[in-house]
Short mmCIF file of C-alpha atoms in Angstrom, two decimals:
data_model
loop_
_atom_site.label_atom_id
_atom_site.label_comp_id
_atom_site.label_asym_id
_atom_site.label_seq_id
_atom_site.Cartn_x
_atom_site.Cartn_y
_atom_site.Cartn_z
CA UNK A 110 -23.22 -17.53 9.92
CA UNK A 111 -24.42 -16.03 6.85
CA UNK A 112 -21.75 -12.89 7.16
CA UNK A 113 -19.30 -15.63 7.44
CA UNK A 114 -20.27 -17.22 3.85
CA UNK A 115 -20.87 -13.69 2.65
CA UNK A 116 -17.39 -12.92 3.64
CA UNK A 117 -15.48 -16.35 2.71
CA UNK A 118 -17.88 -15.33 -0.95
CA UNK A 119 -16.48 -11.97 -1.54
CA UNK A 120 -12.78 -13.40 -0.66
CA UNK A 121 -13.26 -16.89 -3.26
CA UNK A 122 -14.09 -13.89 -5.85
CA UNK A 123 -11.21 -11.10 -4.85
CA UNK A 124 -8.76 -13.94 -5.03
CA UNK A 125 -10.88 -15.34 -8.35
CA UNK A 126 -10.09 -11.59 -10.20
CA UNK A 127 -6.73 -11.11 -8.63
CA UNK A 128 -5.68 -14.21 -10.19
CA UNK A 129 -7.61 -13.70 -13.66
CA UNK A 130 -5.58 -10.45 -14.04
CA UNK A 131 -2.47 -12.18 -13.31
CA UNK A 132 -3.01 -15.01 -15.88
CA UNK A 133 -3.55 -12.64 -18.44
CA UNK A 134 -0.63 -10.25 -17.83
CA UNK A 135 1.38 -13.42 -18.18
CA UNK A 136 -0.09 -14.31 -21.40
CA UNK A 137 0.41 -10.63 -22.55
CA UNK A 138 4.23 -11.69 -21.81
CA UNK A 139 4.20 -14.87 -23.31
CA UNK A 140 2.89 -13.24 -26.97
CA UNK A 141 5.94 -10.96 -26.54
CA UNK A 142 8.68 -13.45 -25.56
CA UNK A 143 7.88 -16.27 -27.10
CA UNK A 144 10.43 -15.76 -29.91
CA UNK A 145 13.08 -14.42 -27.32
CA UNK A 146 13.12 -17.29 -25.05
CA UNK A 147 16.71 -18.13 -24.86
CA UNK A 148 17.57 -14.75 -24.93
CA UNK A 149 15.66 -15.13 -20.94
CA UNK A 150 17.65 -18.54 -19.76
CA UNK A 151 21.27 -16.48 -21.10
CA UNK A 152 20.51 -13.55 -19.37
CA UNK A 153 19.47 -15.84 -16.00
CA UNK A 154 22.62 -18.17 -16.54
CA UNK A 155 25.03 -15.15 -17.01
CA UNK A 156 23.22 -13.41 -13.46
CA UNK A 157 24.23 -17.13 -12.12
CA UNK A 158 27.33 -17.28 -13.44
CA UNK A 159 29.10 -13.71 -12.71
CA UNK A 160 28.89 -12.98 -16.17
CA UNK A 161 26.52 -10.76 -16.75
CA UNK A 162 26.59 -6.68 -16.89
CA UNK A 163 26.29 -3.47 -14.53
CA UNK A 164 23.57 -2.87 -13.47
CA UNK A 165 22.19 -6.50 -14.10
CA UNK A 166 24.93 -8.47 -12.35
CA UNK A 167 24.16 -6.48 -9.07
CA UNK A 168 20.18 -7.28 -9.19
CA UNK A 169 21.27 -10.88 -7.41
CA UNK A 170 18.23 -11.26 -5.62
CA UNK A 171 15.55 -12.28 -7.81
CA UNK A 172 18.08 -14.35 -10.60
CA UNK A 173 18.63 -17.17 -7.02
CA UNK A 174 14.72 -16.71 -6.70
CA UNK A 175 13.35 -17.97 -9.81
CA UNK A 176 16.77 -20.50 -9.78
CA UNK A 177 15.37 -21.77 -6.21
CA UNK A 178 11.76 -21.78 -7.66
CA UNK A 179 13.14 -23.89 -11.20
CA UNK A 180 15.18 -26.11 -9.01
CA UNK A 181 11.77 -27.04 -7.19
CA UNK A 182 9.34 -27.60 -10.23
CA UNK A 183 12.24 -30.04 -11.31
CA UNK A 184 12.34 -31.74 -8.44
CA UNK A 185 8.52 -31.75 -7.94
CA UNK A 186 7.99 -32.77 -12.04
CA UNK A 187 5.80 -30.02 -12.61
CA UNK A 188 7.77 -28.80 -15.86
CA UNK A 189 10.97 -29.75 -17.40
CA UNK A 190 11.09 -26.94 -19.53
CA UNK A 191 13.11 -23.31 -18.02
CA UNK A 192 10.67 -20.62 -19.75
CA UNK A 193 7.43 -22.49 -19.17
CA UNK A 194 8.46 -22.39 -15.29
CA UNK A 195 9.42 -19.27 -15.28
CA UNK A 196 6.28 -17.47 -16.76
CA UNK A 197 4.84 -19.82 -14.37
CA UNK A 198 6.76 -17.76 -11.44
CA UNK A 199 6.00 -14.32 -13.19
CA UNK A 200 2.35 -15.45 -12.36
CA UNK A 201 2.79 -16.29 -8.96
CA UNK A 202 4.45 -12.81 -8.91
CA UNK A 203 1.91 -10.75 -10.56
CA UNK A 204 -0.67 -12.36 -8.03
CA UNK A 205 1.47 -11.03 -5.11
CA UNK A 206 1.92 -7.76 -7.08
CA UNK A 207 -1.69 -7.22 -7.18
CA UNK A 208 -2.90 -8.44 -3.79
CA UNK A 209 -0.37 -5.91 -2.55
CA UNK A 210 -1.82 -3.49 -4.36
CA UNK A 211 -5.12 -4.26 -3.46
CA UNK A 212 -4.36 -4.04 0.06
CA UNK A 213 -2.30 -1.19 -0.28
CA UNK A 214 -5.94 0.75 -2.45
CA UNK A 215 -7.92 -0.07 0.36
CA UNK A 216 -6.04 1.54 3.28
CA UNK A 217 -6.38 4.87 1.03
CA UNK A 218 -10.11 4.24 1.39
CA UNK A 219 -10.75 3.79 -2.24
CA UNK A 220 -14.10 1.70 -2.94
CA UNK A 221 -13.14 -1.96 -3.35
CA UNK A 222 -15.08 -1.72 -6.44
CA UNK A 223 -13.15 1.41 -7.89
CA UNK A 224 -9.48 -0.35 -7.30
CA UNK A 225 -10.66 -3.32 -9.35
CA UNK A 226 -11.02 -1.13 -12.04
CA UNK A 227 -7.92 0.44 -11.07
CA UNK A 228 -6.24 -3.09 -10.77
CA UNK A 229 -7.53 -3.69 -14.18
CA UNK A 230 -5.79 -0.34 -15.80
CA UNK A 231 -2.53 -1.91 -14.20
CA UNK A 232 -2.75 -4.53 -15.56
CA UNK A 233 -3.60 -3.16 -19.35
CA UNK A 234 -0.28 -1.21 -18.66
CA UNK A 235 1.59 -4.20 -17.70
CA UNK A 236 0.69 -5.43 -20.67
CA UNK A 237 2.23 -2.93 -22.53
CA UNK A 238 5.51 -2.39 -20.81
CA UNK A 239 7.79 -5.30 -22.55
CA UNK A 240 9.46 -2.99 -25.45
CA UNK A 241 13.16 -4.72 -24.70
CA UNK A 242 12.39 -6.44 -22.02
CA UNK A 243 12.60 -9.69 -21.06
CA UNK A 244 10.45 -10.90 -17.95
CA UNK A 245 12.58 -8.68 -16.03
CA UNK A 246 11.85 -10.31 -12.57
CA UNK A 247 13.63 -7.70 -10.27
CA UNK A 248 12.09 -4.39 -11.74
CA UNK A 249 8.54 -6.78 -10.82
CA UNK A 250 10.22 -7.34 -7.15
CA UNK A 251 11.15 -3.80 -6.89
CA UNK A 252 7.41 -2.98 -7.23
CA UNK A 253 6.49 -5.28 -4.47
CA UNK A 254 8.92 -4.12 -2.24
CA UNK A 255 7.51 -0.63 -2.70
CA UNK A 256 3.86 -1.74 -2.10
CA UNK A 257 5.30 -4.10 1.34
CA UNK A 258 7.14 -1.36 2.63
CA UNK A 259 3.80 1.72 2.06
CA UNK A 260 1.59 -1.20 3.81
CA UNK A 261 4.30 -1.58 6.70
CA UNK A 262 4.13 2.36 7.19
CA UNK A 263 0.66 2.76 7.18
CA UNK A 264 0.63 -0.05 9.34
CA UNK A 265 2.96 1.19 11.96
CA UNK A 266 5.17 -1.79 11.46
CA UNK A 267 8.28 0.48 11.01
CA UNK A 268 11.30 -1.66 12.44
CA UNK A 269 9.88 -4.50 9.50
CA UNK A 270 11.37 -1.85 6.65
CA UNK A 271 15.31 -2.78 8.07
CA UNK A 272 15.04 -5.86 7.01
CA UNK A 273 12.42 -5.15 4.05
CA UNK A 274 15.39 -2.90 2.55
CA UNK A 275 18.11 -5.01 2.59
CA UNK A 276 16.08 -7.61 0.43
CA UNK A 277 15.19 -4.51 -1.37
CA UNK A 278 18.70 -3.68 -2.27
CA UNK A 279 19.78 -6.81 -2.92
CA UNK A 280 17.15 -7.14 -6.03
CA UNK A 281 17.52 -3.55 -7.09
CA UNK A 282 19.31 -0.37 -6.71
CA UNK A 283 16.58 1.72 -7.54
CA UNK A 284 14.86 0.57 -4.30
CA UNK A 285 17.36 3.06 -2.00
CA UNK A 286 14.07 5.66 -1.96
CA UNK A 287 12.15 3.50 0.20
CA UNK A 288 13.67 4.57 3.84
CA UNK A 289 12.72 8.03 2.13
CA UNK A 290 9.11 6.67 2.63
CA UNK A 291 9.14 6.51 5.74
CA UNK A 292 10.59 9.73 6.52
CA UNK A 293 8.00 11.45 4.02
CA UNK A 294 5.09 9.84 5.95
CA UNK A 295 6.06 10.53 9.71
CA UNK A 296 7.83 14.64 9.01
CA UNK A 297 5.64 17.26 10.34
CA UNK A 298 6.17 20.12 7.97
CA UNK A 299 5.06 23.39 10.53
CA UNK A 300 5.95 25.13 12.53
CA UNK A 301 9.39 23.43 11.18
CA UNK A 302 10.78 20.37 9.71
CA UNK A 303 10.83 17.58 12.42
CA UNK A 304 10.61 14.12 12.13
CA UNK A 305 10.40 11.92 15.87
CA UNK A 306 13.34 9.93 17.11
CA UNK A 307 12.59 6.98 16.17
CA UNK A 308 11.36 6.48 13.01
CA UNK A 309 14.56 8.98 11.96
CA UNK A 310 16.88 6.18 13.59
CA UNK A 311 14.47 3.19 11.32
CA UNK A 312 15.27 5.01 8.40
CA UNK A 313 18.58 6.24 8.93
CA UNK A 314 19.46 1.90 9.56
CA UNK A 315 17.28 1.41 6.84
CA UNK A 316 19.36 3.68 4.54
CA UNK A 317 22.83 2.40 6.18
CA UNK A 318 21.93 -1.12 5.16
CA UNK A 319 20.92 -0.10 2.16
CA UNK A 320 24.51 1.17 1.40
CA UNK A 321 26.57 -1.51 2.55
CA UNK A 322 24.78 -4.08 0.50
CA UNK A 323 25.33 -1.87 -2.75
CA UNK A 324 28.45 -1.26 -1.87
CA UNK A 325 29.01 -4.90 -0.45
CA UNK A 326 27.55 -6.91 -3.68
CA UNK A 327 29.60 -4.95 -6.18
CA UNK A 328 33.26 -5.49 -3.87
CA UNK A 329 32.40 -8.89 -3.78
CA UNK A 330 31.06 -9.86 -7.79
CA UNK A 331 33.84 -7.38 -8.37
CA UNK A 332 33.89 -4.55 -11.22
CA UNK A 333 31.22 -5.03 -14.41
CA UNK A 334 31.52 -3.43 -17.84
CA UNK A 335 28.48 -1.09 -17.95
CA UNK A 336 25.28 -1.18 -20.07
CA UNK A 337 24.81 2.22 -22.27
CA UNK A 338 21.59 1.72 -23.53
CA UNK A 339 21.78 1.41 -27.54
CA UNK A 340 25.71 3.09 -27.19
CA UNK A 341 23.82 6.13 -25.49
CA UNK A 342 26.21 7.66 -22.83
CA UNK A 343 24.18 8.00 -19.28
CA UNK A 344 23.31 11.76 -18.32
CA UNK A 345 22.57 14.36 -21.19
CA UNK A 346 22.91 12.58 -24.08
CA UNK A 347 20.31 9.69 -23.31
CA UNK A 348 17.95 12.10 -22.03
CA UNK A 349 18.12 13.90 -25.27
CA UNK A 350 18.08 10.11 -27.24
CA UNK A 351 14.46 9.69 -24.77
CA UNK A 352 12.56 13.00 -25.15
CA UNK A 353 13.61 12.61 -29.30
CA UNK A 354 12.51 9.13 -29.73
CA UNK A 355 8.94 8.59 -31.30
CA UNK A 356 8.63 5.23 -29.19
CA UNK A 357 9.41 7.11 -26.52
CA UNK A 358 5.98 8.93 -26.62
CA UNK A 359 3.98 6.12 -28.15
CA UNK A 360 4.80 3.63 -25.63
CA UNK A 361 4.41 5.81 -23.05
CA UNK A 362 0.47 6.80 -24.34
CA UNK A 363 0.74 2.62 -25.10
CA UNK A 364 1.15 2.27 -21.11
CA UNK A 365 -0.74 4.66 -18.98
CA UNK A 366 -2.79 6.67 -21.16
CA UNK A 367 -4.71 9.43 -19.32
CA UNK A 368 -3.99 8.39 -15.89
CA UNK A 369 -1.43 10.59 -14.92
CA UNK A 370 -2.77 13.41 -16.33
CA UNK A 371 -5.77 12.84 -14.48
CA UNK A 372 -4.11 11.96 -11.43
CA UNK A 373 -2.39 15.86 -11.26
CA UNK A 374 -5.98 17.31 -12.63
CA UNK A 375 -7.04 15.76 -8.87
CA UNK A 376 -4.05 16.09 -7.51
CA UNK A 377 -5.94 18.69 -4.70
CA UNK A 378 -8.18 15.93 -3.97
CA UNK A 379 -5.48 13.56 -2.98
CA UNK A 380 -4.56 12.43 0.68
CA UNK A 381 -1.85 13.95 2.72
CA UNK A 382 -0.18 10.74 2.35
CA UNK A 383 -0.23 10.46 -1.08
CA UNK A 384 1.14 13.65 -1.44
CA UNK A 385 3.83 13.14 1.02
CA UNK A 386 5.03 10.10 -1.12
CA UNK A 387 5.02 12.30 -4.62
CA UNK A 388 7.53 14.76 -3.20
CA UNK A 389 9.41 12.19 -1.97
CA UNK A 390 10.09 9.60 -4.95
CA UNK A 391 8.42 10.46 -8.44
CA UNK A 392 10.28 14.24 -9.57
CA UNK A 393 13.68 12.16 -8.51
CA UNK A 394 12.36 9.10 -10.09
CA UNK A 395 11.33 10.98 -13.01
CA UNK A 396 15.01 12.55 -13.45
CA UNK A 397 16.89 9.63 -12.75
CA UNK A 398 15.59 6.99 -14.85
CA UNK A 399 15.39 9.95 -17.45
CA UNK A 400 19.54 10.40 -17.38
CA UNK A 401 20.22 6.70 -16.92
CA UNK A 402 17.17 4.57 -18.16
CA UNK A 403 15.11 4.54 -21.48
CA UNK A 404 11.80 5.55 -21.17
CA UNK A 405 10.56 3.54 -24.03
CA UNK A 406 10.73 0.91 -21.94
CA UNK A 407 8.30 1.77 -19.85
CA UNK A 408 7.94 -0.57 -17.13
CA UNK A 409 11.06 1.30 -15.74
CA UNK A 410 8.32 4.32 -14.47
CA UNK A 411 5.90 1.12 -12.57
CA UNK A 412 6.79 2.35 -9.17
CA UNK A 413 5.65 5.72 -8.78
CA UNK A 414 2.52 5.09 -11.12
CA UNK A 415 1.76 1.93 -8.75
CA UNK A 416 2.48 4.05 -5.58
CA UNK A 417 1.25 7.81 -6.02
CA UNK A 418 0.10 7.84 -9.58
CA UNK A 419 -2.65 5.19 -10.47
CA UNK A 420 -4.02 5.42 -6.67
CA UNK A 421 -4.10 9.20 -7.14
CA UNK A 422 -6.36 9.54 -9.90
CA UNK A 423 -8.80 6.55 -8.34
CA UNK A 424 -9.00 9.07 -4.90
CA UNK A 425 -9.88 11.90 -7.57
CA UNK A 426 -12.45 9.83 -9.48
CA UNK A 427 -14.19 8.67 -6.29
CA UNK A 428 -14.05 12.20 -4.63
CA UNK A 429 -15.84 13.86 -7.56
CA UNK A 430 -17.94 11.27 -8.01
CA UNK A 431 -18.98 11.93 -3.77
CA UNK A 432 -19.01 15.12 -4.41
CA UNK A 433 -21.57 15.37 -7.25
CA UNK A 434 -23.71 12.53 -5.34
CA UNK A 435 -24.07 14.72 -2.24
CA UNK A 436 -25.00 17.87 -4.52
CA UNK A 437 -27.49 15.99 -6.50
#
């Protein structure tokens, strides 16, 4: 009985911590957007009316989830202010993100107190990642889908990656790397690279589903004018723009601090699964977003940060402390 009460107390404390972190990030979001609420509503309505730009128009899942939530809160009389209702939705979204990150970091055998410290660091970074941003629901759902994917892989529920990949592709095109995480996790590299038939077929199925969703959504909604950030062409010109802009380095530092540097310093201490996820996604993610996105909008780098670099740093610190304690 006493053990049950302790577990209940621990769970209640954990829920309270995750809720507090979620509210803190919502408060930071509110401060950054309090004078741009009309822009948020306009962008949301534009997607619902099929009048947005490429690629925003094709990220439909989050828009319709938010619209369903707005309908629900109006019908229940919780809020008639769509902006405040959207902030409430963001709070729930943040809570789910932190809860999944907690579960994933625990599968990596990171100490619970160190996980809480890591989630606090993440919350700080999320609070700095709002440069030239609206609420970006699709991006934070992208993190959620990736976290759900690695949890399914860790629990060997591989087949669930196919419906997950379908939803993730409806949400954002950057989810197309999810099937590659399964291949990376299940591959054997020595004496020669190989993947067992079942996970390979599941990964191929997830890829085909995502490619089909990608093209079908664009066919159904029709072509849209592309959005070129700051009127800079995608590719080499945008890369030069990113690297030469002071805001890029200022906001990368504000969002991520020295965590990526610490993580790479302790790279050898990572478990094998993090090494596999690193090579499967981080290089291609950085290259593509450097060529196609604005790096000063640091939220676009949160997926590899949450999945690989932050837990890698935590594991390295934990390993070093344990090593020093053993020596003493």
